[in-house]
Amino acid sequence: MQKKTSVTIVKESGIFYGAVLIVAVVTGSVSHFLLAGLTWVGNFRDSHSYLLYLLPLLGVLTAYTYQNYGKNSDKGNNLIIESIQKEAEVPVRMGVFTFIFTLLSHLFGASVGREGSAVQIGGVISNKLGEYLKLTKKNRKLLIHAGISAGFSSIFGTPLAGAFFGMEMAYIGKIERNALLSCFTAAYIGNFTALAWGTTHSHHFISPTINVSPQFILIFLLASILFGLAGRLFAYLTHTLKRLYRQIFGNYLLRAVITALIVVVLMIVFQGQKYEGLSLWMMDDAFAGLATIPQALFKLLFTSLSLGAGFQGGEVTPLFDIGAALGSGIASTFQLSPSLFAAVGMICVFGCAANAPLTTIMLGIDLFGSKMIPFYVAGAFISYLVSGHQGIYTAQLIVRPKSLFLQHDKGYRLSELPQKGSIK
């Protein structure tokens, strides 16, 4: 009996890690083609500015498709989280829809990101493969964590952060340590696969000459607080717009037209066409000391409006833009070197909005090296605490509240907090 049990365990482990390998390779491959497609549509959009005027038509197409054929696909990353927490069904079409409509959203000028699609695709593949292989409930859950890691890692070229993101994404105040090996395996293989296809990622560098004075430390602490407030504002504004749009416009097609028109009109009025798509120029400008605080606020506004209108893509790259520009603007205001503030802002505004402080630190190491770890750690946890129980993923379960003042939120999901008087 013991021999049979041991053989069974080895067999199950072999099947499970074989599944992790498949998920990582497929997700890394899809990420490569998604990135290649985004580059192409971005270049095409930049040379055909009239496409922005067609954004309302895409809004209608997106709303109609998800409403009639989506089977809860419109929940996006929240559905992937629910598949971990309570085994919610994730349809295959979700991966197909998010790939297609992410490309279309970028083509027609919505201010959205790219990680949402990669994470959703990784989540879809792992869910369906786990069902097909009839994995145990525990292993299926771990495989979904691994799929998330593969998606995040391969889309950004950040395997260390991707591994931790897969363990942190579903909860606030908890890391799924049981998924450690599978998440690391999927993250590194997924990233390797994308690179093997020819994926390249842009790189930024922190200036090595930093004068750490009492004034510098004070300004850094202030900046970290502002990063937390920016992440909180982004999540609050995005969710509030979605809720208000549903309340005001009962007809979903009318809602799609009007909310997309709002994006188009405001972009024209404020000459915001440069904030279409990924707006990667913002990070380049931020590290060069050319980005400003108003640019960060405009990107925040246009991205919240685009996501609130239902366009696909994700939030992470826009959050990188917002954080980098905000950090650079703060540094320039006080005549400090912008690169460190841009780097810390870039990772922290994302990290606090995603409620993933360990991922934030690892992201800093992946992107900028380990020399500035004390700044990553300080910025990550200050912004995390300041952002409160607010976040871009409303399905996150609060396992360990961020402070003693928020203990009453323990055991609730972010989407449930309004029932207790909190703000969604």
Tab-separated table of C-alpha atoms in Angstrom:
chain	number	residue	atom	x	y	z
A	1	MET	CA	0.000	0.000	0.000
A	2	GLN	CA	2.802	2.400	0.840
A	3	LYS	CA	4.503	1.688	-2.472
A	4	LYS	CA	1.290	2.342	-4.354
A	5	THR	CA	0.758	5.603	-2.491
A	6	SER	CA	4.277	6.770	-3.287
A	7	VAL	CA	3.861	5.904	-6.949
A	8	THR	CA	0.585	7.775	-7.038
A	9	ILE	CA	2.155	10.857	-5.480
A	10	VAL	CA	5.026	10.807	-7.969
A	11	LYS	CA	2.598	10.358	-10.860
A	12	GLU	CA	0.388	13.245	-9.705
A	13	SER	CA	3.429	15.482	-9.237
A	14	GLY	CA	4.699	14.616	-12.694
A	15	ILE	CA	1.340	15.400	-14.292
A	16	PHE	CA	1.083	18.645	-12.327
A	17	TYR	CA	4.522	19.986	-13.264
A	18	GLY	CA	3.990	18.862	-16.826
A	19	ALA	CA	0.863	21.015	-16.780
A	20	VAL	CA	2.854	23.937	-15.330
A	21	LEU	CA	5.337	23.586	-18.185
A	22	ILE	CA	2.555	23.578	-20.803
A	23	VAL	CA	0.850	26.602	-19.255
A	24	ALA	CA	4.130	28.532	-19.103
A	25	VAL	CA	5.145	27.784	-22.702
A	26	VAL	CA	1.719	28.512	-24.188
A	27	THR	CA	1.211	31.674	-22.130
A	28	GLY	CA	4.709	32.947	-22.928
A	29	SER	CA	4.067	32.339	-26.626
A	30	VAL	CA	0.733	34.153	-26.558
A	31	SER	CA	2.336	37.070	-24.703
A	32	HIS	CA	4.933	37.400	-27.449
A	33	PHE	CA	2.316	37.614	-30.181
A	34	LEU	CA	0.202	39.987	-28.103
A	35	LEU	CA	3.182	42.318	-27.643
A	36	ALA	CA	4.021	42.100	-31.354
A	37	GLY	CA	0.412	42.887	-32.202
A	38	LEU	CA	0.326	45.840	-29.803
A	39	THR	CA	3.475	47.281	-31.390
A	40	TRP	CA	1.929	47.011	-34.841
A	41	VAL	CA	-1.456	48.492	-33.943
A	42	GLY	CA	0.221	51.258	-31.940
A	43	ASN	CA	2.347	52.291	-34.915
A	44	PHE	CA	-0.645	52.084	-37.241
A	45	ARG	CA	-2.800	54.190	-34.901
A	46	ASP	CA	-0.118	56.852	-34.564
A	47	SER	CA	-0.083	57.322	-38.341
A	48	HIS	CA	-3.894	57.243	-38.660
A	49	SER	CA	-5.161	59.686	-36.039
A	50	TYR	CA	-8.751	59.512	-37.299
A	51	LEU	CA	-9.133	56.074	-35.678
A	52	LEU	CA	-9.847	57.779	-32.358
A	53	TYR	CA	-13.167	59.033	-33.756
A	54	LEU	CA	-14.246	55.420	-34.303
A	55	LEU	CA	-13.755	54.509	-30.634
A	56	PRO	CA	-17.532	54.658	-29.876
A	57	LEU	CA	-18.142	52.009	-32.558
A	58	LEU	CA	-15.610	49.751	-30.857
A	59	GLY	CA	-17.322	50.471	-27.545
A	60	VAL	CA	-20.603	49.164	-28.946
A	61	LEU	CA	-18.934	46.090	-30.442
A	62	THR	CA	-17.144	45.333	-27.180
A	63	ALA	CA	-20.257	45.777	-25.058
A	64	TYR	CA	-22.436	43.710	-27.402
A	65	THR	CA	-19.926	40.857	-27.598
A	66	TYR	CA	-19.309	40.600	-23.873
A	67	GLN	CA	-22.980	41.086	-22.971
A	68	ASN	CA	-24.303	38.400	-25.316
A	69	TYR	CA	-21.427	35.954	-25.638
A	70	GLY	CA	-19.056	36.646	-22.759
A	71	LYS	CA	-20.336	34.256	-20.038
A	72	ASN	CA	-18.876	36.491	-17.283
A	73	SER	CA	-15.745	37.260	-19.339
A	74	ASP	CA	-16.299	40.961	-18.608
A	75	LYS	CA	-15.146	40.309	-15.035
A	76	GLY	CA	-11.613	39.990	-16.386
A	77	ASN	CA	-8.918	39.328	-13.810
A	78	ASN	CA	-11.519	39.254	-11.061
A	79	LEU	CA	-12.942	36.065	-12.568
A	80	ILE	CA	-9.474	34.500	-12.484
A	81	ILE	CA	-9.233	35.417	-8.793
A	82	GLU	CA	-12.680	33.933	-8.158
A	83	SER	CA	-11.580	30.703	-9.846
A	84	ILE	CA	-8.887	30.439	-7.160
A	85	GLN	CA	-11.058	31.435	-4.223
A	86	LYS	CA	-14.298	29.608	-5.035
A	87	GLU	CA	-13.712	27.611	-8.220
A	88	ALA	CA	-15.687	29.965	-10.463
A	89	GLU	CA	-15.975	28.747	-14.054
A	90	VAL	CA	-13.654	30.479	-16.517
A	91	PRO	CA	-14.788	30.153	-20.161
A	92	VAL	CA	-12.241	29.579	-22.933
A	93	ARG	CA	-13.738	32.448	-24.911
A	94	MET	CA	-12.484	34.847	-22.239
A	95	GLY	CA	-8.914	34.363	-23.441
A	96	VAL	CA	-9.916	34.807	-27.081
A	97	PHE	CA	-12.002	37.914	-26.418
A	98	THR	CA	-9.402	39.642	-24.283
A	99	PHE	CA	-6.683	39.064	-26.900
A	100	ILE	CA	-8.778	40.450	-29.750
A	101	PHE	CA	-10.366	43.352	-27.909
A	102	THR	CA	-7.108	44.428	-26.273
A	103	LEU	CA	-5.602	44.860	-29.738
A	104	LEU	CA	-8.713	46.693	-30.950
A	105	SER	CA	-8.805	48.959	-27.882
A	106	HIS	CA	-5.225	50.027	-28.576
A	107	LEU	CA	-5.883	50.394	-32.285
A	108	PHE	CA	-8.711	52.878	-31.745
A	109	GLY	CA	-6.983	54.904	-29.039
A	110	ALA	CA	-8.253	53.749	-25.642
A	111	SER	CA	-5.812	54.483	-22.820
A	112	VAL	CA	-5.354	50.947	-21.498
A	113	GLY	CA	-2.618	48.462	-20.631
A	114	ARG	CA	-1.636	44.937	-21.624
A	115	GLU	CA	-1.132	42.775	-18.528
A	116	GLY	CA	-4.864	42.144	-18.111
A	117	SER	CA	-4.909	40.091	-21.269
A	118	ALA	CA	-1.759	38.137	-20.416
A	119	VAL	CA	-2.968	37.271	-16.908
A	120	GLN	CA	-6.441	36.342	-18.151
A	121	ILE	CA	-5.001	34.135	-20.878
A	122	GLY	CA	-2.700	32.415	-18.385
A	123	GLY	CA	-5.677	31.952	-16.068
A	124	VAL	CA	-7.874	30.519	-18.823
A	125	ILE	CA	-5.227	28.050	-20.001
A	126	SER	CA	-4.465	26.831	-16.474
A	127	ASN	CA	-8.145	26.505	-15.568
A	128	LYS	CA	-9.026	24.449	-18.616
A	129	LEU	CA	-5.896	22.311	-18.530
A	130	GLY	CA	-6.515	21.573	-14.846
A	131	GLU	CA	-10.037	20.435	-15.680
A	132	TYR	CA	-8.899	18.346	-18.644
A	133	LEU	CA	-6.219	16.568	-16.624
A	134	LYS	CA	-8.650	16.139	-13.708
A	135	LEU	CA	-6.183	17.566	-11.235
A	136	THR	CA	-7.065	17.604	-7.565
A	137	LYS	CA	-8.698	20.758	-6.243
A	138	LYS	CA	-5.432	21.779	-4.576
A	139	ASN	CA	-3.284	21.244	-7.684
A	140	ARG	CA	-5.791	22.968	-9.948
A	141	LYS	CA	-5.669	26.017	-7.690
A	142	LEU	CA	-1.868	25.985	-7.694
A	143	LEU	CA	-1.873	25.704	-11.485
A	144	ILE	CA	-4.015	28.854	-11.766
A	145	HIS	CA	-1.533	30.718	-9.570
A	146	ALA	CA	1.186	29.514	-11.949
A	147	GLY	CA	-0.779	30.702	-14.992
A	148	ILE	CA	-1.023	34.183	-13.487
A	149	SER	CA	2.733	34.196	-12.891
A	150	ALA	CA	3.462	33.096	-16.446
A	151	GLY	CA	1.262	35.840	-17.882
A	152	PHE	CA	2.668	38.680	-15.790
A	153	SER	CA	6.269	37.547	-16.193
A	154	SER	CA	6.193	37.075	-19.962
A	155	ILE	CA	4.350	40.304	-20.760
A	156	PHE	CA	6.790	42.496	-18.776
A	157	GLY	CA	9.968	40.422	-18.796
A	158	THR	CA	9.950	40.297	-14.985
A	159	PRO	CA	10.126	36.661	-13.818
A	160	LEU	CA	10.857	37.391	-10.159
A	161	ALA	CA	7.954	39.817	-9.851
A	162	GLY	CA	5.760	37.506	-11.910
A	163	ALA	CA	6.369	34.640	-9.507
A	164	PHE	CA	5.331	36.740	-6.517
A	165	PHE	CA	2.387	38.310	-8.324
A	166	GLY	CA	0.907	34.863	-8.920
A	167	MET	CA	1.098	34.214	-5.165
A	168	GLU	CA	-0.193	37.653	-4.072
A	169	MET	CA	-2.882	38.599	-6.571
A	170	ALA	CA	-5.886	36.847	-5.032
A	171	TYR	CA	-5.530	38.121	-1.468
A	172	ILE	CA	-4.702	41.157	0.636
A	173	GLY	CA	-2.297	40.369	3.450
A	174	LYS	CA	-1.584	36.821	2.356
A	175	ILE	CA	0.850	35.124	0.009
A	176	GLU	CA	0.038	31.630	-1.271
A	177	ARG	CA	3.284	29.965	-0.210
A	178	ASN	CA	2.163	26.542	-1.402
A	179	ALA	CA	2.381	27.892	-4.955
A	180	LEU	CA	5.988	29.034	-4.561
A	181	LEU	CA	7.653	26.370	-6.706
A	182	SER	CA	4.985	26.246	-9.399
A	183	CYS	CA	4.822	30.060	-9.691
A	184	PHE	CA	8.595	30.411	-9.972
A	185	THR	CA	8.739	27.616	-12.531
A	186	ALA	CA	5.955	29.106	-14.642
A	187	ALA	CA	7.294	32.663	-14.370
A	188	TYR	CA	10.804	31.841	-15.528
A	189	ILE	CA	9.767	29.404	-18.261
A	190	GLY	CA	7.064	31.786	-19.500
A	191	ASN	CA	9.538	34.639	-19.714
A	192	PHE	CA	12.150	32.420	-21.379
A	193	THR	CA	9.584	31.321	-23.965
A	194	ALA	CA	8.626	34.900	-24.830
A	195	LEU	CA	12.294	35.868	-25.171
A	196	ALA	CA	12.956	32.805	-27.330
A	197	TRP	CA	10.280	33.997	-29.737
A	198	GLY	CA	12.122	37.324	-30.009
A	199	THR	CA	10.330	39.478	-27.456
A	200	THR	CA	12.296	42.517	-26.297
A	201	HIS	CA	11.623	44.882	-23.420
A	202	SER	CA	12.671	48.485	-22.892
A	203	HIS	CA	15.061	49.220	-20.027
A	204	HIS	CA	15.535	52.213	-17.746
A	205	PHE	CA	18.322	52.896	-15.300
A	206	ILE	CA	18.654	54.620	-11.932
A	207	SER	CA	21.437	57.169	-11.567
A	208	PRO	CA	24.129	55.776	-9.222
A	209	THR	CA	24.903	59.191	-7.737
A	210	ILE	CA	22.345	59.939	-5.039
A	211	ASN	CA	23.009	62.268	-2.109
A	212	VAL	CA	20.977	60.824	0.773
A	213	SER	CA	20.442	63.799	3.083
A	214	PRO	CA	17.713	64.441	5.693
A	215	GLN	CA	15.945	66.623	3.114
A	216	PHE	CA	16.138	63.813	0.553
A	217	ILE	CA	14.654	61.307	3.010
A	218	LEU	CA	11.813	63.678	3.895
A	219	ILE	CA	10.948	64.267	0.251
A	220	PHE	CA	11.156	60.531	-0.473
A	221	LEU	CA	8.715	59.786	2.352
A	222	LEU	CA	6.358	62.454	1.024
A	223	ALA	CA	6.632	61.006	-2.476
A	224	SER	CA	5.839	57.501	-1.182
A	225	ILE	CA	2.690	58.824	0.464
A	226	LEU	CA	1.680	60.508	-2.785
A	227	PHE	CA	2.291	57.254	-4.682
A	228	GLY	CA	-0.135	55.524	-2.342
A	229	LEU	CA	-2.718	58.260	-2.794
A	230	ALA	CA	-2.312	58.065	-6.587
A	231	GLY	CA	-2.918	54.310	-6.576
A	232	ARG	CA	-5.924	54.787	-4.317
A	233	LEU	CA	-7.336	57.529	-6.539
A	234	PHE	CA	-6.891	55.447	-9.678
A	235	ALA	CA	-8.763	52.463	-8.238
A	236	TYR	CA	-11.484	54.646	-6.704
A	237	LEU	CA	-12.070	56.660	-9.872
A	238	THR	CA	-12.142	53.612	-12.146
A	239	HIS	CA	-14.640	51.698	-10.016
A	240	THR	CA	-16.749	54.782	-9.359
A	241	LEU	CA	-17.045	55.545	-13.067
A	242	LYS	CA	-18.119	51.977	-13.820
A	243	ARG	CA	-20.755	52.126	-11.100
A	244	LEU	CA	-22.067	55.559	-12.082
A	245	TYR	CA	-22.237	54.645	-15.762
A	246	ARG	CA	-24.370	51.596	-14.939
A	247	GLN	CA	-26.669	53.657	-12.731
A	248	ILE	CA	-27.124	56.494	-15.225
A	249	PHE	CA	-27.392	54.514	-18.481
A	250	GLY	CA	-29.658	51.496	-18.201
A	251	ASN	CA	-29.212	50.463	-21.830
A	252	TYR	CA	-25.792	48.872	-22.170
A	253	LEU	CA	-25.338	49.873	-25.826
A	254	LEU	CA	-26.241	53.497	-25.132
A	255	ARG	CA	-23.842	53.387	-22.201
A	256	ALA	CA	-21.074	52.083	-24.461
A	257	VAL	CA	-21.575	54.892	-26.996
A	258	ILE	CA	-21.750	57.740	-24.492
A	259	THR	CA	-18.864	56.616	-22.287
A	260	ALA	CA	-16.625	56.132	-25.331
A	261	LEU	CA	-17.663	59.563	-26.623
A	262	ILE	CA	-16.613	61.051	-23.287
A	263	VAL	CA	-13.121	59.607	-23.792
A	264	VAL	CA	-12.915	60.952	-27.362
A	265	VAL	CA	-14.215	64.434	-26.530
A	266	LEU	CA	-11.944	64.913	-23.520
A	267	MET	CA	-8.906	63.700	-25.454
A	268	ILE	CA	-9.635	66.236	-28.178
A	269	VAL	CA	-10.392	69.092	-25.767
A	270	PHE	CA	-7.240	68.508	-23.694
A	271	GLN	CA	-5.104	67.440	-26.677
A	272	GLY	CA	-4.706	64.079	-25.004
A	273	GLN	CA	-4.079	61.913	-28.060
A	274	LYS	CA	-0.557	61.275	-26.779
A	275	TYR	CA	-2.123	59.356	-23.881
A	276	GLU	CA	-3.675	56.777	-26.193
A	277	GLY	CA	-2.581	53.168	-25.774
A	278	LEU	CA	0.403	52.305	-23.595
A	279	SER	CA	2.006	55.789	-23.655
A	280	LEU	CA	5.452	54.272	-23.134
A	281	TRP	CA	7.020	57.645	-23.906
A	282	MET	CA	5.978	58.731	-20.405
A	283	MET	CA	8.446	56.360	-18.757
A	284	ASP	CA	11.231	57.458	-21.101
A	285	ASP	CA	10.523	61.110	-20.285
A	286	ALA	CA	10.255	60.374	-16.571
A	287	PHE	CA	13.742	58.855	-16.305
A	288	ALA	CA	15.115	61.747	-18.341
A	289	GLY	CA	13.513	64.246	-15.940
A	290	LEU	CA	11.074	65.575	-18.549
A	291	ALA	CA	7.780	64.174	-17.216
A	292	THR	CA	5.449	66.302	-15.105
A	293	ILE	CA	2.811	65.802	-12.422
A	294	PRO	CA	-0.018	67.078	-14.725
A	295	GLN	CA	0.959	64.404	-17.263
A	296	ALA	CA	0.539	61.754	-14.560
A	297	LEU	CA	-2.906	63.117	-13.706
A	298	PHE	CA	-4.004	63.208	-17.350
A	299	LYS	CA	-2.912	59.594	-17.866
A	300	LEU	CA	-4.776	58.606	-14.714
A	301	LEU	CA	-7.927	60.351	-15.931
A	302	PHE	CA	-7.904	58.938	-19.463
A	303	THR	CA	-7.123	55.407	-18.301
A	304	SER	CA	-9.895	55.444	-15.691
A	305	LEU	CA	-12.304	56.760	-18.301
A	306	SER	CA	-11.247	54.097	-20.816
A	307	LEU	CA	-11.511	51.223	-18.348
A	308	GLY	CA	-14.738	52.625	-16.973
A	309	ALA	CA	-16.140	52.564	-20.511
A	310	GLY	CA	-15.338	48.855	-20.757
A	311	PHE	CA	-12.305	48.812	-23.027
A	312	GLN	CA	-9.927	45.869	-22.635
A	313	GLY	CA	-6.219	45.754	-21.830
A	314	GLY	CA	-5.502	46.208	-18.160
A	315	GLU	CA	-4.182	48.745	-15.722
A	316	VAL	CA	-0.551	47.947	-14.964
A	317	THR	CA	1.317	49.719	-17.783
A	318	PRO	CA	-0.747	52.920	-17.316
A	319	LEU	CA	0.025	52.691	-13.595
A	320	PHE	CA	3.719	52.439	-14.484
A	321	ASP	CA	3.321	55.591	-16.596
A	322	ILE	CA	1.472	57.443	-13.845
A	323	GLY	CA	3.942	56.481	-11.127
A	324	ALA	CA	7.042	57.238	-13.177
A	325	ALA	CA	5.744	60.649	-14.272
A	326	LEU	CA	4.583	61.502	-10.755
A	327	GLY	CA	7.944	60.520	-9.253
A	328	SER	CA	9.881	62.434	-11.877
A	329	GLY	CA	7.692	65.491	-11.381
A	330	ILE	CA	8.208	65.438	-7.620
A	331	ALA	CA	11.976	65.084	-8.017
A	332	SER	CA	12.149	67.950	-10.506
A	333	THR	CA	10.100	70.175	-8.186
A	334	PHE	CA	12.727	69.768	-5.466
A	335	GLN	CA	15.664	69.736	-7.917
A	336	LEU	CA	16.578	66.131	-7.205
A	337	SER	CA	17.775	63.424	-9.585
A	338	PRO	CA	14.594	62.100	-11.238
A	339	SER	CA	15.548	58.502	-12.022
A	340	LEU	CA	15.205	57.027	-8.518
A	341	PHE	CA	11.878	58.777	-7.898
A	342	ALA	CA	10.633	57.719	-11.336
A	343	ALA	CA	11.631	54.105	-10.660
A	344	VAL	CA	10.085	53.939	-7.190
A	345	GLY	CA	6.956	55.737	-8.373
A	346	MET	CA	6.662	53.377	-11.313
A	347	ILE	CA	6.625	50.245	-9.162
A	348	CYS	CA	4.789	51.654	-6.135
A	349	VAL	CA	1.726	53.189	-7.801
A	350	PHE	CA	1.163	49.840	-9.472
A	351	GLY	CA	1.975	47.875	-6.324
A	352	CYS	CA	-0.400	49.674	-4.000
A	353	ALA	CA	-3.218	49.682	-6.572
A	354	ALA	CA	-2.748	45.911	-6.977
A	355	ASN	CA	-2.226	45.407	-3.208
A	356	ALA	CA	0.949	43.452	-3.891
A	357	PRO	CA	3.844	44.895	-1.851
A	358	LEU	CA	6.223	41.945	-2.253
A	359	THR	CA	5.652	41.934	-6.004
A	360	THR	CA	6.476	45.648	-5.950
A	361	ILE	CA	9.871	45.032	-4.374
A	362	MET	CA	10.662	42.173	-6.742
A	363	LEU	CA	9.604	44.316	-9.676
A	364	GLY	CA	12.171	46.896	-8.660
A	365	ILE	CA	14.865	44.213	-8.583
A	366	ASP	CA	13.795	42.834	-11.975
A	367	LEU	CA	13.687	46.216	-13.662
A	368	PHE	CA	16.430	48.224	-11.960
A	369	GLY	CA	18.698	45.852	-10.055
A	370	SER	CA	19.167	45.269	-6.334
A	371	LYS	CA	21.292	48.266	-5.290
A	372	MET	CA	18.274	50.399	-4.367
A	373	ILE	CA	16.348	47.727	-2.434
A	374	PRO	CA	15.953	49.889	0.719
A	375	PHE	CA	14.093	52.480	-1.364
A	376	TYR	CA	11.907	49.828	-3.014
A	377	VAL	CA	10.982	48.395	0.389
A	378	ALA	CA	10.248	51.743	2.027
A	379	GLY	CA	8.253	53.037	-0.928
A	380	ALA	CA	6.338	49.777	-1.354
A	381	PHE	CA	5.100	49.485	2.211
A	382	ILE	CA	4.399	53.180	2.784
A	383	SER	CA	2.304	53.413	-0.396
A	384	TYR	CA	0.646	50.070	0.436
A	385	LEU	CA	-0.495	51.327	3.848
A	386	VAL	CA	-1.601	54.723	2.531
A	387	SER	CA	-3.730	53.202	-0.231
A	388	GLY	CA	-5.988	51.478	2.303
A	389	HIS	CA	-8.451	48.799	1.268
A	390	GLN	CA	-8.761	50.066	-2.243
A	391	GLY	CA	-7.565	48.266	-5.336
A	392	ILE	CA	-7.935	47.502	-9.014
A	393	TYR	CA	-8.998	43.871	-8.352
A	394	THR	CA	-12.273	43.987	-6.442
A	395	ALA	CA	-12.406	40.199	-5.954
A	396	GLN	CA	-9.366	40.293	-3.650
A	397	LEU	CA	-10.096	38.797	-0.234
A	398	ILE	CA	-8.849	40.707	2.810
A	399	VAL	CA	-7.052	38.068	4.897
A	400	ARG	CA	-4.875	40.411	6.953
A	401	PRO	CA	-6.052	44.060	7.097
A	402	LYS	CA	-3.482	46.756	6.412
A	403	SER	CA	-3.843	48.446	9.777
A	404	LEU	CA	-5.597	48.192	13.138
A	405	PHE	CA	-8.054	50.826	11.971
A	406	LEU	CA	-9.265	48.526	9.170
A	407	GLN	CA	-9.737	45.328	11.184
A	408	HIS	CA	-13.498	45.447	10.564
A	409	ASP	CA	-12.824	44.700	6.862
A	410	LYS	CA	-11.195	41.321	7.574
A	411	GLY	CA	-12.765	38.430	5.694
A	412	TYR	CA	-14.474	40.605	3.087
A	413	ARG	CA	-13.699	41.072	-0.572
A	414	LEU	CA	-13.091	44.599	-1.814
A	415	SER	CA	-16.338	44.424	-3.797
A	416	GLU	CA	-18.243	43.706	-0.573
A	417	LEU	CA	-16.929	46.648	1.442
A	418	PRO	CA	-19.644	49.145	0.448
A	419	GLN	CA	-22.146	46.957	2.298
A	420	LYS	CA	-20.231	47.771	5.487
A	421	GLY	CA	-19.858	51.476	4.865
A	422	SER	CA	-16.490	51.378	3.150
A	423	ILE	CA	-15.731	52.902	-0.218
A	424	LYS	CA	-15.333	50.692	-3.246
